[in-house]
Amino acid sequence: MKLTNKRKKALEEYIAKKRLKSTRQRNIIFSEFFSYPGHHVTVEELYERVKKLSPKIGYATIYRTLKLFKECDLAFERNFGDGRTRFEPVKFEGEHHDHLICIACGKITEFENQRIEHYSREVASKNNFEVINHKVELYGYCSSCRRNK
Amino acid sequence: MKLTNKRKKALEEYIAKKRLKSTRQRNIIFSEFFSYPGHHVTVEELYERVKKLSPKIGYATIYRTLKLFKECDLAFERNFGDGRTRFEPVKFEGEHHDHLICIACGKITEFENQRIEHYSREVASKNNFEVINHKVELYGYCSSCRRNK
DNA sequence: ATTCATGCAAAATGTTTGCAGCTGT
DNA sequence: ACAGCTGCAAACATTTTGCATGAAT
């Protein structure tokens, strides 16, 4: 089953369970959010994109819908320290996505590393902790911004 | 040399280098920040603590001083997704401090894991990236909040 | 018919800035 | 004396909320 469909299904189940409603706005935000080309979209970026399809939409709906996605573990909130909150799709099994963040120029490089994953899971299970998402973020100076190259 | 002294020295050197000034407020904030019992203090918590020692202090000074600490790589900004920015001392060599964060009750459990450290450093060096700080954060449900125990 | 969602505007929250006066060098 | 710092208040940015209307069940 395709990822998007899995997600759609998860959302629909949550909506049914909680007796919420499926609306045009939620569907638009869903498709824009999960098809966003870069990961970690800001609220403003998402708002602008959605506005093109549904010009009367307000920020409140974006916020409320992202909150809904968070509640059903489909979206995840991040903050890289530049003051703008970003959201990204929660990864399903087998997807990885960690970050190197340059504190000088703000460049974000993604990487994945199975071993880090592995030991993270080990720590979690020792603590009887059920992991929904994880972050590995390394902050520092990227190759262009290093002080002593 | 004690950690606090190392930090004090780092700050003094930065102040000297940049021709800044050592002030009563900065010293108070320094000692409150680095002696804060929990890690990751919020701006508000720090403000309240400092206010007891220096009642006329304003939020602006706290913000400006934390920014100063960030500039000299003594403090680090975090955000666990609850809307409040938190700051913590940057760890020196040999200190580790990663997190399990419960998305239901907000409980934060610290852990350290040398292997995660190790592989993180490896990824960084492959990317010619100079790491100043890192985060490993696992988000999910703690043992008390797990849905299926 | 009922319950929930939306859009708008207002309010709340968190953070930054301008400036006059004060302090450290 | 000078440059930088502080405290205050105002400005700003982001997020949340109240409410009347509209849409989905």
Short mmCIF file of C-alpha atoms (C1' of nucleotides) in Angstrom, two decimals:
data_model
loop_
_atom_site.label_atom_id
_atom_site.label_comp_id
_atom_site.label_asym_id
_atom_site.label_seq_id
_atom_site.Cartn_x
_atom_site.Cartn_y
_atom_site.Cartn_z
CA MET A 1 0.00 0.00 0.00
CA LYS A 2 1.28 3.41 -0.87
CA LEU A 3 2.41 5.67 1.92
CA THR A 4 -0.11 8.37 1.12
CA ASN A 5 -2.90 5.87 1.30
CA LYS A 6 -1.69 4.51 4.59
CA ARG A 7 -1.73 8.01 5.94
CA LYS A 8 -5.10 8.80 4.51
CA LYS A 9 -6.45 5.72 6.10
CA ALA A 10 -4.93 6.58 9.47
CA LEU A 11 -6.52 10.01 9.31
CA GLU A 12 -9.92 8.67 8.30
CA GLU A 13 -9.88 6.16 11.09
CA TYR A 14 -9.03 8.82 13.60
CA ILE A 15 -11.77 11.08 12.29
CA ALA A 16 -14.29 8.26 12.48
CA LYS A 17 -13.21 7.21 15.96
CA LYS A 18 -13.47 10.73 17.33
CA ARG A 19 -16.65 11.53 15.44
CA LEU A 20 -14.97 14.38 13.64
CA LYS A 21 -15.70 15.41 10.12
CA SER A 22 -13.98 15.07 6.82
CA THR A 23 -13.91 18.46 5.17
CA ARG A 24 -12.68 19.99 1.98
CA GLN A 25 -10.11 22.07 3.87
CA ARG A 26 -8.71 19.12 5.73
CA ASN A 27 -8.34 17.19 2.53
CA ILE A 28 -6.55 20.02 0.81
CA ILE A 29 -4.21 20.56 3.74
CA PHE A 30 -3.61 16.84 3.90
CA SER A 31 -2.55 16.60 0.30
CA GLU A 32 -0.44 19.74 0.39
CA PHE A 33 1.25 18.76 3.60
CA PHE A 34 2.13 15.24 2.58
CA SER A 35 3.22 16.16 -0.91
CA TYR A 36 5.36 19.07 0.18
CA PRO A 37 8.62 18.66 -1.69
CA GLY A 38 11.03 19.73 1.06
CA HIS A 39 10.41 18.22 4.43
CA HIS A 40 9.83 20.40 7.46
CA VAL A 41 7.44 22.98 6.09
CA THR A 42 6.68 26.10 8.09
CA VAL A 43 3.11 27.06 8.88
CA GLU A 44 3.46 30.09 6.67
CA GLU A 45 4.69 28.09 3.69
CA LEU A 46 1.86 25.64 4.06
CA TYR A 47 -0.63 28.45 4.42
CA GLU A 48 0.59 30.07 1.20
CA ARG A 49 0.36 26.82 -0.71
CA VAL A 50 -3.07 25.96 0.56
CA LYS A 51 -4.29 29.48 -0.10
CA LYS A 52 -3.72 28.96 -3.81
CA LEU A 53 -6.21 26.12 -3.80
CA SER A 54 -8.56 27.51 -1.20
CA PRO A 55 -8.11 31.29 -1.04
CA LYS A 56 -10.45 31.92 1.86
CA ILE A 57 -8.55 29.67 4.21
CA GLY A 58 -7.26 31.23 7.42
CA TYR A 59 -4.21 30.57 9.53
CA ALA A 60 -6.42 29.16 12.26
CA THR A 61 -7.50 26.30 10.06
CA ILE A 62 -3.92 25.47 9.20
CA TYR A 63 -2.95 25.44 12.84
CA ARG A 64 -5.97 23.43 13.85
CA THR A 65 -5.43 20.91 11.12
CA LEU A 66 -1.75 20.46 11.88
CA LYS A 67 -2.73 19.90 15.47
CA LEU A 68 -5.13 17.23 14.29
CA PHE A 69 -2.37 15.56 12.26
CA LYS A 70 -0.19 15.60 15.34
CA GLU A 71 -2.92 13.99 17.40
CA CYS A 72 -3.10 11.06 15.06
CA ASP A 73 0.69 10.77 14.92
CA LEU A 74 0.86 11.76 11.28
CA ALA A 75 2.73 15.01 11.73
CA PHE A 76 5.57 16.07 13.88
CA GLU A 77 6.60 19.46 15.13
CA ARG A 78 10.20 20.55 14.97
CA ASN A 79 12.15 23.59 15.83
CA PHE A 80 15.63 24.15 14.55
CA GLY A 81 16.21 27.23 16.64
CA ASP A 82 15.55 29.87 14.01
CA GLY A 83 12.24 30.87 15.58
CA ARG A 84 10.03 29.24 13.00
CA THR A 85 8.22 26.06 13.90
CA ARG A 86 8.25 23.46 11.22
CA PHE A 87 6.13 20.41 10.64
CA GLU A 88 6.95 17.24 8.86
CA PRO A 89 5.28 13.93 8.14
CA VAL A 90 5.99 11.30 10.75
CA LYS A 91 8.10 8.61 9.19
CA PHE A 92 6.80 5.11 8.84
CA GLU A 93 8.93 2.04 9.33
CA GLY A 94 12.07 2.01 7.29
CA GLU A 95 12.17 5.72 6.66
CA HIS A 96 14.91 7.70 8.32
CA HIS A 97 15.75 11.26 8.33
CA ASP A 98 18.16 12.97 10.65
CA HIS A 99 19.87 16.34 10.39
CA LEU A 100 23.09 18.28 10.41
CA ILE A 101 22.24 21.89 11.13
CA CYS A 102 24.70 24.69 10.55
CA ILE A 103 24.41 27.31 13.27
CA ALA A 104 26.16 29.87 11.10
CA CYS A 105 24.34 29.72 7.76
CA GLY A 106 21.31 27.63 8.69
CA LYS A 107 21.93 24.97 6.10
CA ILE A 108 20.19 21.70 6.89
CA THR A 109 21.68 18.47 5.61
CA GLU A 110 19.80 15.24 5.96
CA PHE A 111 21.35 11.91 6.64
CA GLU A 112 20.36 8.49 7.78
CA ASN A 113 22.24 6.03 9.84
CA GLN A 114 20.96 2.61 10.72
CA ARG A 115 23.22 2.17 13.70
CA ILE A 116 22.04 5.34 15.38
CA GLU A 117 18.50 4.11 14.78
CA HIS A 118 19.30 0.78 16.23
CA TYR A 119 20.80 2.02 19.47
CA SER A 120 18.05 4.58 19.88
CA ARG A 121 15.47 1.85 19.77
CA GLU A 122 17.48 -0.14 22.25
CA VAL A 123 17.53 2.72 24.74
CA ALA A 124 13.80 3.19 24.30
CA SER A 125 12.94 -0.41 24.92
CA LYS A 126 15.11 -0.49 28.05
CA ASN A 127 12.98 2.35 29.34
CA ASN A 128 9.75 0.70 28.32
CA PHE A 129 9.15 3.65 26.06
CA GLU A 130 7.08 3.46 22.88
CA VAL A 131 8.82 5.54 20.23
CA ILE A 132 6.64 7.42 17.75
CA ASN A 133 9.32 9.59 16.27
CA HIS A 134 12.89 10.48 16.91
CA LYS A 135 15.27 13.28 16.18
CA VAL A 136 18.97 13.13 15.77
CA GLU A 137 20.25 16.60 15.17
CA LEU A 138 23.86 17.65 15.11
CA TYR A 139 24.41 21.36 15.47
CA GLY A 140 27.63 23.03 14.47
CA TYR A 141 29.47 24.49 11.54
CA CYS A 142 29.07 23.08 8.05
CA SER A 143 31.99 22.61 5.74
CA SER A 144 31.62 26.13 4.32
CA CYS A 145 31.30 27.84 7.69
CA ARG A 146 33.95 26.02 9.69
CA ARG A 147 36.28 28.35 11.43
CA ASN A 148 39.35 26.14 11.18
CA LYS A 149 39.15 24.09 8.03
CA MET B 1 39.57 22.63 36.48
CA LYS B 2 35.99 22.75 37.52
CA LEU B 3 33.35 23.01 34.85
CA THR B 4 31.96 26.26 36.13
CA ASN B 5 35.39 27.80 36.03
CA LYS B 6 35.98 26.60 32.52
CA ARG B 7 32.74 28.20 31.50
CA LYS B 8 33.47 31.38 33.35
CA LYS B 9 36.79 31.57 31.61
CA ALA B 10 35.22 30.97 28.20
CA LEU B 11 32.76 33.76 28.83
CA GLU B 12 35.40 36.17 30.06
CA GLU B 13 37.56 35.50 27.07
CA TYR B 14 34.66 36.12 24.73
CA ILE B 15 33.81 39.35 26.51
CA ALA B 16 37.40 40.51 26.31
CA LYS B 17 37.76 39.57 22.66
CA LYS B 18 34.60 41.38 21.65
CA ARG B 19 35.26 44.35 23.93
CA LEU B 20 32.06 43.71 25.80
CA LYS B 21 31.59 44.35 29.48
CA SER B 22 31.31 42.25 32.54
CA THR B 23 28.24 43.35 34.47
CA ARG B 24 26.48 42.44 37.65
CA GLN B 25 23.45 41.20 35.71
CA ARG B 26 25.51 38.98 33.44
CA ASN B 27 27.24 37.45 36.42
CA ILE B 28 24.00 36.74 38.19
CA ILE B 29 22.43 35.21 35.10
CA PHE B 30 25.57 33.19 34.53
CA SER B 31 25.52 31.66 37.97
CA GLU B 32 21.78 31.03 37.96
CA PHE B 33 21.85 29.51 34.53
CA PHE B 34 24.76 27.18 35.10
CA SER B 35 23.65 26.12 38.54
CA TYR B 36 20.07 25.47 37.51
CA PRO B 37 19.19 22.10 38.99
CA GLY B 38 17.09 20.73 36.15
CA HIS B 39 18.58 21.11 32.74
CA HIS B 40 16.70 22.92 29.99
CA VAL B 41 15.39 25.92 31.86
CA THR B 42 12.76 28.09 30.23
CA VAL B 43 13.30 31.82 29.89
CA GLU B 44 10.51 32.43 32.33
CA GLU B 45 11.95 30.13 34.98
CA LEU B 46 15.33 31.77 34.66
CA TYR B 47 13.75 35.20 34.83
CA GLU B 48 11.92 34.33 38.04
CA ARG B 49 15.06 32.98 39.65
CA VAL B 50 17.18 35.93 38.65
CA LYS B 51 14.51 38.34 39.74
CA LYS B 52 14.90 37.16 43.30
CA LEU B 53 18.50 38.28 43.28
CA SER B 54 18.06 41.31 41.10
CA PRO B 55 14.43 42.41 41.23
CA LYS B 56 14.66 45.17 38.64
CA ILE B 57 15.86 42.86 35.92
CA GLY B 58 13.79 42.72 32.75
CA TYR B 59 13.07 39.94 30.31
CA ALA B 60 15.11 41.74 27.69
CA THR B 61 18.27 41.29 29.70
CA ILE B 62 17.61 37.60 30.13
CA TYR B 63 17.05 37.17 26.42
CA ARG B 64 20.08 39.23 25.53
CA THR B 65 22.29 37.38 27.95
CA LEU B 66 21.15 33.97 26.77
CA LYS B 67 21.91 35.11 23.26
CA LEU B 68 25.37 36.07 24.44
CA PHE B 69 25.85 32.64 26.00
CA LYS B 70 24.79 31.08 22.73
CA GLU B 71 27.28 33.18 20.81
CA CYS B 72 30.15 31.85 22.87
CA ASP B 73 28.84 28.29 22.60
CA LEU B 74 28.04 28.05 26.28
CA ALA B 75 24.29 27.72 25.96
CA PHE B 76 22.05 25.85 23.64
CA GLU B 77 18.49 26.45 22.64
CA ARG B 78 16.01 23.61 22.55
CA ASN B 79 12.41 23.18 21.83
CA PHE B 80 10.53 20.10 22.81
CA GLY B 81 7.38 21.08 20.98
CA ASP B 82 5.40 22.46 23.90
CA GLY B 83 5.77 26.05 22.75
CA ARG B 84 8.31 27.05 25.36
CA THR B 85 11.90 27.51 24.31
CA ARG B 86 14.38 26.06 26.74
CA PHE B 87 18.05 26.67 27.20
CA GLU B 88 20.68 24.42 28.59
CA PRO B 89 24.41 24.52 29.14
CA VAL B 90 26.40 23.17 26.23
CA LYS B 91 28.05 19.98 27.30
CA PHE B 92 31.81 19.75 27.46
CA GLU B 93 33.74 16.67 26.46
CA GLY B 94 32.59 13.52 28.11
CA GLU B 95 29.18 14.83 29.08
CA HIS B 96 26.18 13.40 27.36
CA HIS B 97 22.60 14.05 27.68
CA ASP B 98 19.91 12.86 25.38
CA HIS B 99 16.17 12.64 25.87
CA LEU B 100 13.07 10.52 25.87
CA ILE B 101 10.10 12.84 25.64
CA CYS B 102 6.60 11.66 26.37
CA ILE B 103 4.12 13.29 24.01
CA ALA B 104 1.25 12.46 26.35
CA CYS B 105 2.39 13.70 29.76
CA GLY B 106 5.46 15.73 28.80
CA LYS B 107 7.81 13.80 31.01
CA ILE B 108 11.43 14.13 29.96
CA THR B 109 13.82 11.31 30.76
CA GLU B 110 17.52 11.75 30.18
CA PHE B 111 19.86 9.09 29.00
CA GLU B 112 23.29 8.75 27.58
CA ASN B 113 24.61 6.30 25.10
CA GLN B 114 28.19 6.21 23.95
CA ARG B 115 27.44 4.33 20.78
CA ILE B 116 24.93 6.85 19.56
CA GLU B 117 27.53 9.51 20.29
CA HIS B 118 30.12 7.61 18.39
CA TYR B 119 28.13 7.13 15.23
CA SER B 120 26.91 10.69 15.33
CA ARG B 121 30.46 11.92 15.31
CA GLU B 122 31.25 9.60 12.48
CA VAL B 123 28.44 10.99 10.33
CA ALA B 124 29.59 14.52 11.10
CA SER B 125 33.17 13.92 10.15
CA LYS B 126 32.11 12.29 6.88
CA ASN B 127 30.31 15.52 6.07
CA ASN B 128 33.23 17.66 7.16
CA PHE B 129 30.96 19.13 9.77
CA GLU B 130 32.21 20.55 13.06
CA VAL B 131 29.78 19.51 15.78
CA ILE B 132 29.15 21.94 18.62
CA ASN B 133 26.19 20.19 20.11
CA HIS B 134 23.86 17.40 19.28
CA LYS B 135 20.41 16.27 20.15
CA VAL B 136 19.05 12.82 20.26
CA GLU B 137 15.42 12.96 21.16
CA LEU B 138 12.99 10.11 21.09
CA TYR B 139 9.35 11.13 21.14
CA GLY B 140 6.61 8.78 22.09
CA TYR B 141 4.75 7.33 25.05
CA CYS B 142 6.47 6.75 28.35
CA SER B 143 5.89 3.64 30.40
CA SER B 144 2.94 5.24 32.23
CA CYS B 145 1.26 6.59 29.12
CA ARG B 146 1.68 3.67 26.75
CA ARG B 147 -1.54 2.66 25.14
CA ASN B 148 -0.75 -1.05 24.92
CA LYS B 149 1.47 -2.02 27.79
"C1'" DA C 1 -31.35 18.42 13.39
"C1'" DT C 2 -27.35 18.19 15.37
"C1'" DT C 3 -22.62 18.58 15.88
"C1'" DC C 4 -18.53 19.98 14.31
"C1'" DA C 5 -15.50 23.05 11.32
"C1'" DT C 6 -14.45 27.38 9.24
"C1'" DG C 7 -13.13 32.23 8.75
"C1'" DC C 8 -12.55 36.28 10.75
"C1'" DA C 9 -10.96 39.27 14.21
"C1'" DA C 10 -9.40 39.82 18.69
"C1'" DA C 11 -6.57 38.20 22.30
"C1'" DA C 12 -2.79 35.94 24.22
"C1'" DT C 13 1.86 34.61 24.16
"C1'" DG C 14 6.70 34.85 23.35
"C1'" DT C 15 10.53 37.56 21.73
"C1'" DT C 16 12.89 41.65 19.91
"C1'" DT C 17 13.83 46.53 19.57
"C1'" DG C 18 14.41 51.68 20.41
"C1'" DC C 19 15.83 54.71 23.48
"C1'" DA C 20 17.12 57.48 27.65
"C1'" DG C 21 19.79 56.92 31.45
"C1'" DC C 22 23.36 54.16 33.86
"C1'" DT C 23 27.68 51.41 34.36
"C1'" DG C 24 32.12 49.46 33.35
"C1'" DT C 25 36.41 50.30 31.13
"C1'" DA D 1 34.86 60.28 28.17
"C1'" DC D 2 33.41 56.66 25.76
"C1'" DA D 3 31.26 52.44 24.47
"C1'" DG D 4 28.39 49.25 25.85
"C1'" DC D 5 24.52 47.67 29.01
"C1'" DT D 6 20.10 47.94 31.37
"C1'" DG D 7 15.23 48.60 32.16
"C1'" DC D 8 11.23 49.97 30.42
"C1'" DA D 9 7.71 50.15 27.13
"C1'" DA D 10 6.38 49.59 22.67
"C1'" DA D 11 6.62 46.83 18.66
"C1'" DC D 12 6.59 42.55 16.48
"C1'" DA D 13 5.72 37.77 15.32
"C1'" DT D 14 3.47 33.68 16.14
"C1'" DT D 15 -0.20 30.97 17.87
"C1'" DT D 16 -4.67 30.48 20.16
"C1'" DT D 17 -9.43 31.63 21.07
"C1'" DG D 18 -14.43 33.29 20.78
"C1'" DC D 19 -18.06 33.53 18.06
"C1'" DA D 20 -21.38 33.74 14.23
"C1'" DT D 21 -22.00 31.31 10.08
"C1'" DG D 22 -21.59 27.28 7.13
"C1'" DA D 23 -20.90 22.30 6.15
"C1'" DA D 24 -20.96 17.37 7.12
"C1'" DT D 25 -23.16 13.60 9.27
#
